Short mmCIF file of C-alpha atoms in Angstrom, two decimals:
data_model
loop_
_atom_site.label_atom_id
_atom_site.label_comp_id
_atom_site.label_asym_id
_atom_site.label_seq_id
_atom_site.Cartn_x
_atom_site.Cartn_y
_atom_site.Cartn_z
CA UNK A 1 184.90 27.17 2.86
CA UNK A 2 186.28 26.96 6.29
CA UNK A 3 186.29 29.75 8.79
CA UNK A 4 190.07 29.54 9.20
CA UNK A 5 191.28 31.91 6.39
CA UNK A 6 194.52 33.93 6.90
CA UNK A 7 195.60 36.78 4.63
CA UNK A 8 199.20 36.16 3.91
CA UNK A 9 201.33 39.21 3.04
CA UNK A 10 204.93 39.17 1.46
CA UNK A 11 206.21 42.65 1.07
CA UNK A 12 209.26 43.16 -1.07
CA UNK A 13 211.14 46.57 -1.55
CA UNK A 14 208.86 47.44 -4.56
CA UNK A 15 206.37 44.71 -4.64
CA UNK A 16 203.64 42.94 -2.54
CA UNK A 17 202.38 39.28 -2.97
CA UNK A 18 199.27 38.29 -1.17
CA UNK A 19 197.06 35.34 -0.72
CA UNK A 20 194.08 34.35 1.35
CA UNK A 21 194.68 30.69 2.48
CA UNK A 22 192.64 28.24 4.18
CA UNK A 23 194.81 27.04 7.02
CA UNK A 24 193.38 23.70 7.18
CA UNK A 25 193.56 22.70 3.50
CA UNK A 26 196.33 25.05 1.99
CA UNK A 27 193.85 26.18 -0.70
CA UNK A 28 194.04 29.80 -1.72
CA UNK A 29 190.80 31.58 -2.12
CA UNK A 30 192.33 34.85 -3.59
CA UNK A 31 195.99 35.29 -4.63
CA UNK A 32 197.86 38.02 -6.29
CA UNK A 33 200.83 40.41 -6.78
CA UNK A 34 201.12 44.20 -6.58
CA UNK A 35 204.22 45.46 -8.25
CA UNK A 36 206.21 48.32 -9.56
CA UNK A 37 205.80 50.63 -6.50
CA UNK A 38 207.15 53.97 -6.96
CA UNK A 39 206.75 53.89 -10.78
CA UNK A 40 204.03 55.39 -13.00
CA UNK A 41 202.88 51.84 -14.25
CA UNK A 42 202.29 50.40 -10.73
CA UNK A 43 199.81 47.61 -11.00
CA UNK A 44 197.93 44.76 -9.15
CA UNK A 45 197.11 41.26 -10.62
CA UNK A 46 195.04 38.78 -8.68
CA UNK A 47 193.05 35.48 -9.25
CA UNK A 48 189.70 34.58 -7.74
CA UNK A 49 188.25 31.10 -8.48
CA UNK A 50 190.70 30.50 -11.30
CA UNK A 51 189.81 33.85 -13.00
CA UNK A 52 192.57 36.45 -13.49
CA UNK A 53 192.01 40.10 -13.09
CA UNK A 54 194.24 43.16 -13.21
CA UNK A 55 194.26 46.81 -12.50
CA UNK A 56 196.31 49.90 -12.41
CA UNK A 57 197.37 51.42 -9.09
CA UNK A 58 198.09 54.74 -10.35
CA UNK A 59 201.44 56.58 -10.35
CA UNK A 60 203.82 56.28 -7.48
CA UNK A 61 201.75 53.75 -5.25
CA UNK A 62 203.40 52.08 -2.42
CA UNK A 63 202.52 49.40 0.07
CA UNK A 64 199.86 51.24 2.10
CA UNK A 65 197.92 51.96 -1.01
CA UNK A 66 198.27 48.43 -2.27
CA UNK A 67 196.92 47.09 1.04
CA UNK A 68 194.05 49.52 0.92
CA UNK A 69 193.33 48.19 -2.56
CA UNK A 70 193.16 44.73 -1.47
CA UNK A 71 190.91 45.62 1.40
CA UNK A 72 188.58 48.03 -0.45
CA UNK A 73 188.36 46.68 -4.04
CA UNK A 74 189.23 43.10 -4.00
CA UNK A 75 187.99 42.14 -0.54
CA UNK A 76 185.11 44.50 -1.00
CA UNK A 77 183.88 42.59 -3.86
CA UNK A 78 184.05 39.26 -2.11
CA UNK A 79 182.60 39.88 1.50
CA UNK A 80 181.87 36.17 1.81
CA UNK A 81 185.71 35.60 1.97
CA UNK A 82 186.62 38.79 3.83
CA UNK A 83 184.35 38.06 6.65
CA UNK A 84 186.01 34.71 7.28
CA UNK A 85 189.58 36.18 7.65
CA UNK A 86 190.98 35.41 11.11
CA UNK A 87 194.41 36.66 11.00
CA UNK A 88 197.18 38.42 8.88
CA UNK A 89 200.44 36.52 8.39
CA UNK A 90 203.52 38.29 7.48
CA UNK A 91 206.59 36.73 5.81
CA UNK A 92 209.65 38.23 7.42
CA UNK A 93 213.09 37.46 5.80
CA UNK A 94 215.30 37.98 8.81
CA UNK A 95 214.66 37.55 12.54
CA UNK A 96 218.24 37.27 13.65
CA UNK A 97 218.68 34.89 16.71
CA UNK A 98 215.89 36.43 18.55
CA UNK A 99 213.11 34.46 16.78
CA UNK A 100 213.31 30.73 16.62
CA UNK A 101 209.56 30.50 15.83
CA UNK A 102 206.63 32.53 14.55
CA UNK A 103 205.20 35.20 17.01
CA UNK A 104 202.05 37.32 17.25
CA UNK A 105 203.24 40.88 16.38
CA UNK A 106 203.44 43.61 18.97
CA UNK A 107 205.57 46.67 19.38
CA UNK A 108 208.56 44.61 20.72
CA UNK A 109 208.57 42.24 17.72
CA UNK A 110 208.31 45.41 15.49
CA UNK A 111 211.50 46.59 17.31
CA UNK A 112 213.26 43.21 16.81
CA UNK A 113 212.46 43.21 13.12
CA UNK A 114 213.86 46.67 12.83
CA UNK A 115 217.13 45.56 14.65
CA UNK A 116 217.42 42.59 12.28
CA UNK A 117 217.21 44.98 9.41
CA UNK A 118 220.88 45.47 9.41
CA UNK A 119 221.11 41.91 7.83
CA UNK A 120 218.33 42.24 5.39
CA UNK A 121 218.34 45.89 4.44
CA UNK A 122 216.08 45.50 1.42
CA UNK A 123 213.52 43.25 2.88
CA UNK A 124 212.82 43.86 6.54
CA UNK A 125 211.98 47.65 6.06
CA UNK A 126 209.60 46.74 3.60
CA UNK A 127 208.05 44.07 5.78
CA UNK A 128 207.62 46.66 8.62
CA UNK A 129 205.76 49.03 6.05
CA UNK A 130 203.51 46.09 5.18
CA UNK A 131 202.73 45.37 8.87
CA UNK A 132 201.96 48.99 9.74
CA UNK A 133 199.75 49.22 6.51
CA UNK A 134 197.96 45.77 7.50
CA UNK A 135 197.40 47.13 11.10
CA UNK A 136 195.79 50.32 9.80
CA UNK A 137 193.37 48.32 7.48
CA UNK A 138 192.79 45.47 9.97
CA UNK A 139 193.03 47.03 13.44
CA UNK A 140 190.84 44.33 14.84
CA UNK A 141 192.70 41.25 13.54
CA UNK A 142 195.96 39.68 15.03
CA UNK A 143 199.02 40.04 13.00
CA UNK A 144 201.56 37.15 13.01
CA UNK A 145 205.30 37.46 11.87
CA UNK A 146 206.74 34.16 10.27
CA UNK A 147 210.52 34.42 9.82
CA UNK A 148 212.44 32.81 6.97
CA UNK A 149 215.59 32.39 9.45
CA UNK A 150 213.54 30.69 12.29
CA UNK A 151 213.77 27.01 10.83
CA UNK A 152 217.51 27.36 10.65
CA UNK A 153 217.92 28.20 14.30
CA UNK A 154 218.34 24.50 15.09
CA UNK A 155 221.76 24.44 13.38
CA UNK A 156 224.66 23.43 15.59
CA UNK A 157 227.18 26.08 16.39
CA UNK A 158 229.90 24.42 14.37
CA UNK A 159 227.51 24.94 11.14
CA UNK A 160 226.68 28.51 11.66
CA UNK A 161 229.93 30.05 13.11
CA UNK A 162 232.42 31.70 10.63
CA UNK A 163 236.13 31.33 11.02
CA UNK A 164 236.48 34.86 12.02
CA UNK A 165 237.35 36.25 15.27
CA UNK A 166 234.74 34.97 17.68
CA UNK A 167 234.00 38.51 19.13
CA UNK A 168 232.41 39.31 15.85
CA UNK A 169 229.74 36.90 16.42
CA UNK A 170 229.55 37.69 20.09
CA UNK A 171 229.39 41.45 19.78
CA UNK A 172 227.76 41.85 16.44
CA UNK A 173 225.80 38.58 15.69
CA UNK A 174 227.93 37.78 12.57
CA UNK A 175 227.07 34.23 11.65
CA UNK A 176 225.26 32.01 9.24
CA UNK A 177 221.45 32.61 9.41
CA UNK A 178 220.09 31.00 6.32
CA UNK A 179 216.94 31.81 4.40
CA UNK A 180 214.01 30.09 2.54
CA UNK A 181 213.34 28.44 6.05
CA UNK A 182 209.53 28.39 5.52
CA UNK A 183 209.87 26.61 2.20
CA UNK A 184 212.46 24.01 3.54
CA UNK A 185 210.18 23.23 6.56
CA UNK A 186 207.17 22.73 4.30
CA UNK A 187 209.00 20.53 1.80
CA UNK A 188 210.91 18.65 4.35
CA UNK A 189 207.56 17.35 5.97
CA UNK A 190 206.05 16.75 2.69
CA UNK A 191 209.10 14.53 1.64
CA UNK A 192 208.66 12.46 4.68
CA UNK A 193 205.02 11.78 3.78
CA UNK A 194 206.03 10.95 0.27
CA UNK A 195 208.50 8.33 1.16
CA UNK A 196 206.29 6.89 4.02
CA UNK A 197 208.54 7.78 6.83
CA UNK A 198 208.12 9.74 10.23
CA UNK A 199 209.65 13.17 9.95
CA UNK A 200 211.66 12.45 13.00
CA UNK A 201 213.45 9.58 11.25
CA UNK A 202 213.80 11.22 7.84
CA UNK A 203 217.09 12.78 6.44
CA UNK A 204 216.76 14.76 3.39
CA UNK A 205 218.61 17.49 1.41
CA UNK A 206 216.20 20.06 0.05
CA UNK A 207 217.24 22.30 -3.02
CA UNK A 208 215.05 25.48 -3.10
CA UNK A 209 215.77 26.69 -6.63
CA UNK A 210 214.51 30.07 -7.88
CA UNK A 211 216.15 33.43 -8.69
CA UNK A 212 217.36 33.12 -5.10
CA UNK A 213 218.52 29.47 -4.28
CA UNK A 214 219.62 27.51 -1.29
CA UNK A 215 220.21 24.00 -0.17
CA UNK A 216 219.38 22.72 3.36
CA UNK A 217 220.23 19.70 5.23
CA UNK A 218 217.18 18.38 7.07
CA UNK A 219 217.77 15.80 9.72
CA UNK A 220 214.76 14.48 11.66
CA UNK A 221 212.73 17.40 10.53
CA UNK A 222 215.27 20.14 11.70
CA UNK A 223 217.81 22.14 9.75
CA UNK A 224 221.29 21.06 10.53
CA UNK A 225 223.12 23.17 7.83
CA UNK A 226 222.18 25.56 4.99
CA UNK A 227 223.91 27.40 2.28
CA UNK A 228 222.88 30.89 2.67
CA UNK A 229 224.73 32.80 5.22
CA UNK A 230 224.66 36.24 7.11
CA UNK A 231 222.73 37.32 4.07
CA UNK A 232 221.04 35.61 1.08
CA UNK A 233 224.32 36.05 -1.00
CA UNK A 234 226.39 33.04 0.10
CA UNK A 235 226.05 29.59 -1.38
CA UNK A 236 224.73 28.60 -4.72
CA UNK A 237 225.08 30.46 -7.99
CA UNK A 238 221.65 32.36 -8.21
CA UNK A 239 219.88 34.59 -10.85
CA UNK A 240 221.92 37.68 -10.17
CA UNK A 241 223.90 36.61 -7.04
CA UNK A 242 227.28 35.18 -7.08
CA UNK A 243 227.21 32.82 -4.29
CA UNK A 244 230.36 31.41 -2.81
CA UNK A 245 233.72 33.14 -3.82
CA UNK A 246 237.24 34.18 -2.52
CA UNK A 247 236.43 37.03 -0.18
CA UNK A 248 239.72 38.64 -1.40
CA UNK A 249 237.98 39.38 -4.63
CA UNK A 250 236.28 42.35 -2.74
CA UNK A 251 239.62 43.67 -1.69
CA UNK A 252 241.02 43.32 -5.33
CA UNK A 253 238.04 44.99 -6.86
CA UNK A 254 238.11 47.89 -4.41
CA UNK A 255 241.93 48.48 -4.12
CA UNK A 256 243.12 47.32 -7.56
CA UNK A 257 240.20 48.04 -9.88
CA UNK A 258 238.73 51.17 -8.15
CA UNK A 259 235.18 49.92 -7.27
CA UNK A 260 233.52 51.41 -4.35
CA UNK A 261 232.05 49.07 -1.57
CA UNK A 262 228.52 49.93 -2.92
CA UNK A 263 229.50 49.18 -6.29
CA UNK A 264 231.00 45.80 -5.15
CA UNK A 265 227.62 45.02 -3.34
CA UNK A 266 225.67 45.86 -6.36
CA UNK A 267 228.04 43.67 -8.51
CA UNK A 268 227.67 40.63 -6.34
CA UNK A 269 224.06 40.80 -5.60
CA UNK A 270 222.53 42.23 -8.97
CA UNK A 271 225.04 41.68 -11.73
CA UNK A 272 226.42 38.24 -11.16
CA UNK A 273 225.15 34.75 -11.08
CA UNK A 274 223.42 33.41 -14.22
CA UNK A 275 223.24 36.89 -15.59
CA UNK A 276 226.90 37.69 -15.09
CA UNK A 277 228.13 34.43 -16.50
CA UNK A 278 225.82 34.22 -19.35
CA UNK A 279 225.78 37.90 -20.36
CA UNK A 280 222.29 37.10 -21.51
CA UNK A 281 219.71 36.79 -18.76
CA UNK A 282 219.09 35.90 -15.12
CA UNK A 283 215.79 33.91 -16.15
CA UNK A 284 216.53 30.13 -16.09
CA UNK A 285 214.09 29.70 -18.85
CA UNK A 286 216.11 31.94 -21.09
CA UNK A 287 219.40 30.13 -20.00
CA UNK A 288 218.01 26.85 -20.87
CA UNK A 289 216.72 28.32 -24.15
CA UNK A 290 220.25 29.52 -24.97
CA UNK A 291 221.77 26.25 -23.84
CA UNK A 292 219.68 24.33 -26.32
CA UNK A 293 220.63 26.88 -29.15
CA UNK A 294 224.48 26.47 -28.27
CA UNK A 295 224.76 29.92 -26.74
CA UNK A 296 228.28 29.72 -25.16
CA UNK A 297 227.50 31.99 -22.21
CA UNK A 298 224.27 30.38 -21.34
CA UNK A 299 225.85 26.92 -21.54
CA UNK A 300 228.57 27.92 -19.21
CA UNK A 301 226.01 29.41 -16.70
CA UNK A 302 224.06 26.39 -16.91
CA UNK A 303 227.07 24.02 -16.25
CA UNK A 304 228.39 26.14 -13.29
CA UNK A 305 224.96 26.29 -11.63
CA UNK A 306 224.36 22.54 -11.74
CA UNK A 307 228.07 21.84 -10.79
CA UNK A 308 227.82 24.02 -7.79
CA UNK A 309 224.43 22.67 -6.72
CA UNK A 310 225.74 19.09 -7.03
CA UNK A 311 228.92 19.72 -4.94
CA UNK A 312 226.69 21.34 -2.08
CA UNK A 313 224.16 18.25 -2.11
CA UNK A 314 227.02 15.83 -1.86
CA UNK A 315 228.85 17.89 1.02
CA UNK A 316 225.51 17.88 2.91
CA UNK A 317 225.46 13.97 3.44
CA UNK A 318 228.31 14.84 6.03
CA UNK A 319 225.79 16.36 8.67
CA UNK A 320 223.04 13.82 7.85
CA UNK A 321 224.91 10.58 8.05
CA UNK A 322 222.31 8.79 5.99
CA UNK A 323 220.31 10.30 3.10
CA UNK A 324 216.55 9.17 2.46
CA UNK A 325 215.89 11.67 -0.45
CA UNK A 326 217.10 14.70 -2.36
CA UNK A 327 214.10 17.04 -3.07
CA UNK A 328 213.79 19.96 -5.50
CA UNK A 329 211.52 22.72 -5.06
CA UNK A 330 211.08 26.40 -6.12
CA UNK A 331 210.52 27.73 -9.51
CA UNK A 332 213.59 26.14 -11.15
CA UNK A 333 213.52 23.05 -9.01
CA UNK A 334 209.82 22.29 -9.85
CA UNK A 335 209.92 23.04 -13.44
CA UNK A 336 213.50 22.40 -14.83
CA UNK A 337 213.76 18.65 -15.69
CA UNK A 338 216.93 19.47 -17.52
CA UNK A 339 218.63 21.01 -14.42
CA UNK A 340 217.40 18.04 -12.04
CA UNK A 341 218.86 15.51 -14.43
CA UNK A 342 222.17 17.23 -14.86
CA UNK A 343 222.64 17.59 -11.09
CA UNK A 344 221.65 13.89 -10.25
CA UNK A 345 223.96 12.77 -13.06
CA UNK A 346 226.87 14.66 -11.58
CA UNK A 347 226.09 12.84 -8.26
CA UNK A 348 227.29 9.56 -9.86
CA UNK A 349 228.85 8.42 -6.72
CA UNK A 350 225.46 8.08 -4.99
CA UNK A 351 224.10 5.99 -7.88
CA UNK A 352 221.03 8.15 -8.77
CA UNK A 353 219.18 6.82 -11.72
CA UNK A 354 217.06 9.44 -13.42
CA UNK A 355 213.67 8.24 -14.87
CA UNK A 356 213.17 10.45 -17.89
CA UNK A 357 209.41 9.99 -17.92
CA UNK A 358 208.90 10.74 -14.26
CA UNK A 359 211.29 13.51 -14.55
CA UNK A 360 209.27 15.25 -17.28
CA UNK A 361 205.91 14.48 -15.68
CA UNK A 362 206.97 16.21 -12.45
CA UNK A 363 206.72 19.72 -13.67
CA UNK A 364 204.23 22.61 -13.71
CA UNK A 365 202.63 21.96 -10.15
CA UNK A 366 203.07 18.12 -10.42
CA UNK A 367 205.02 16.43 -7.60
CA UNK A 368 206.63 12.87 -7.42
CA UNK A 369 209.68 10.72 -7.46
CA UNK A 370 211.88 11.34 -10.60
CA UNK A 371 214.33 8.52 -9.99
CA UNK A 372 213.87 4.63 -10.75
CA UNK A 373 213.03 2.35 -8.05
CA UNK A 374 216.49 0.84 -8.12
CA UNK A 375 218.46 3.41 -6.34
CA UNK A 376 218.35 6.45 -4.14
CA UNK A 377 215.35 8.67 -4.29
CA UNK A 378 214.96 12.06 -5.73
CA UNK A 379 211.61 13.90 -5.45
CA UNK A 380 210.01 17.01 -6.78
CA UNK A 381 207.72 18.74 -4.25
CA UNK A 382 206.05 22.12 -5.12
CA UNK A 383 206.53 24.60 -2.08
CA UNK A 384 203.73 26.20 -0.26
CA UNK A 385 205.22 28.77 2.00
CA UNK A 386 201.93 30.76 2.29
CA UNK A 387 200.19 27.63 3.77
CA UNK A 388 202.97 27.39 6.53
CA UNK A 389 202.34 31.15 7.43
CA UNK A 390 198.54 30.49 7.54
CA UNK A 391 199.01 27.36 9.76
CA UNK A 392 201.43 29.07 12.06
CA UNK A 393 199.04 32.12 12.40
CA UNK A 394 196.07 29.93 13.32
CA UNK A 395 198.17 27.79 15.59
CA UNK A 396 199.32 30.95 17.62
CA UNK A 397 195.69 32.12 17.69
CA UNK A 398 194.53 28.72 19.13
CA UNK A 399 197.01 29.00 21.96
#
């Protein structure tokens, strides 16, 4: 075990993912999830050396108590790991335009995260709670913020400006920011290695597909366009988010159908997407099962999901000029051979040829090429955002 271990914290509104990562190898020494904060059945699950464990956190636990449990109970039982932790890395969803790279956290950074919370009201406040909790539990260790939006700060202005009055951007920062940047960064560089090219000479389209989903055009290792916008609502069809739609629907819902603004926001973010179309589930595994069983709503949801994704991939050849590979990642991208095949078959104009055996083999943590050697390349690469966060933390410390 190296001495370059980083505790990575990813605080959601009612959950906390954590991992202790070797920054050199990407191996996780401990990983887990605390969830159901604020409820009587809040609990924590973790894995050490492949062995799974679970415990109740008690009624109405929150981030602070979860971090204390990680420190006292989990790390307390493994001092040989705890003693080698060099830094705490925090995943931060939104850094606005202020942060184009990872930074060591101080009070000015905390203020910047607070300012950006207007664009990520569910995520940034939770991240701040996690930072404060980690500072209390690890007062001697440096804390590092790694921003989902930072990777996309290389987009040209014509890719991130909306066709609204320009003063809305100038005065209020309304523009496309994107998300999943840490994942796209990692997958982009791994894709270059997989096809044997220098990252600076590699052009790929990366599809990060999970309950939240986004596509990014990566040119020479830099993001030049991405599907998520001011918030993670824009772009693809997702588990419960609608993605792209006519903005006038909002006006229609409020002024013609009597919805409140909050109800519309909830509708678009939590009741739409795969769940809304299928009227069955937001879980892609359930959608695929419904599709196989002939469920009409699940079939329609799957077809729309794949169609929208294929359209986005095709459109992102515009900023790239040439395409070296399409890459699938995220929970759906890494595991759904059905969706990958459907999307590539929709991209008939590019002559992708799916290799069924390769496509089925590239699941459950396995990576590799899923197309034949006769045409364009499509790859599956499991993402590892925690490793990027650990690497960035150790890199900043070395400076």
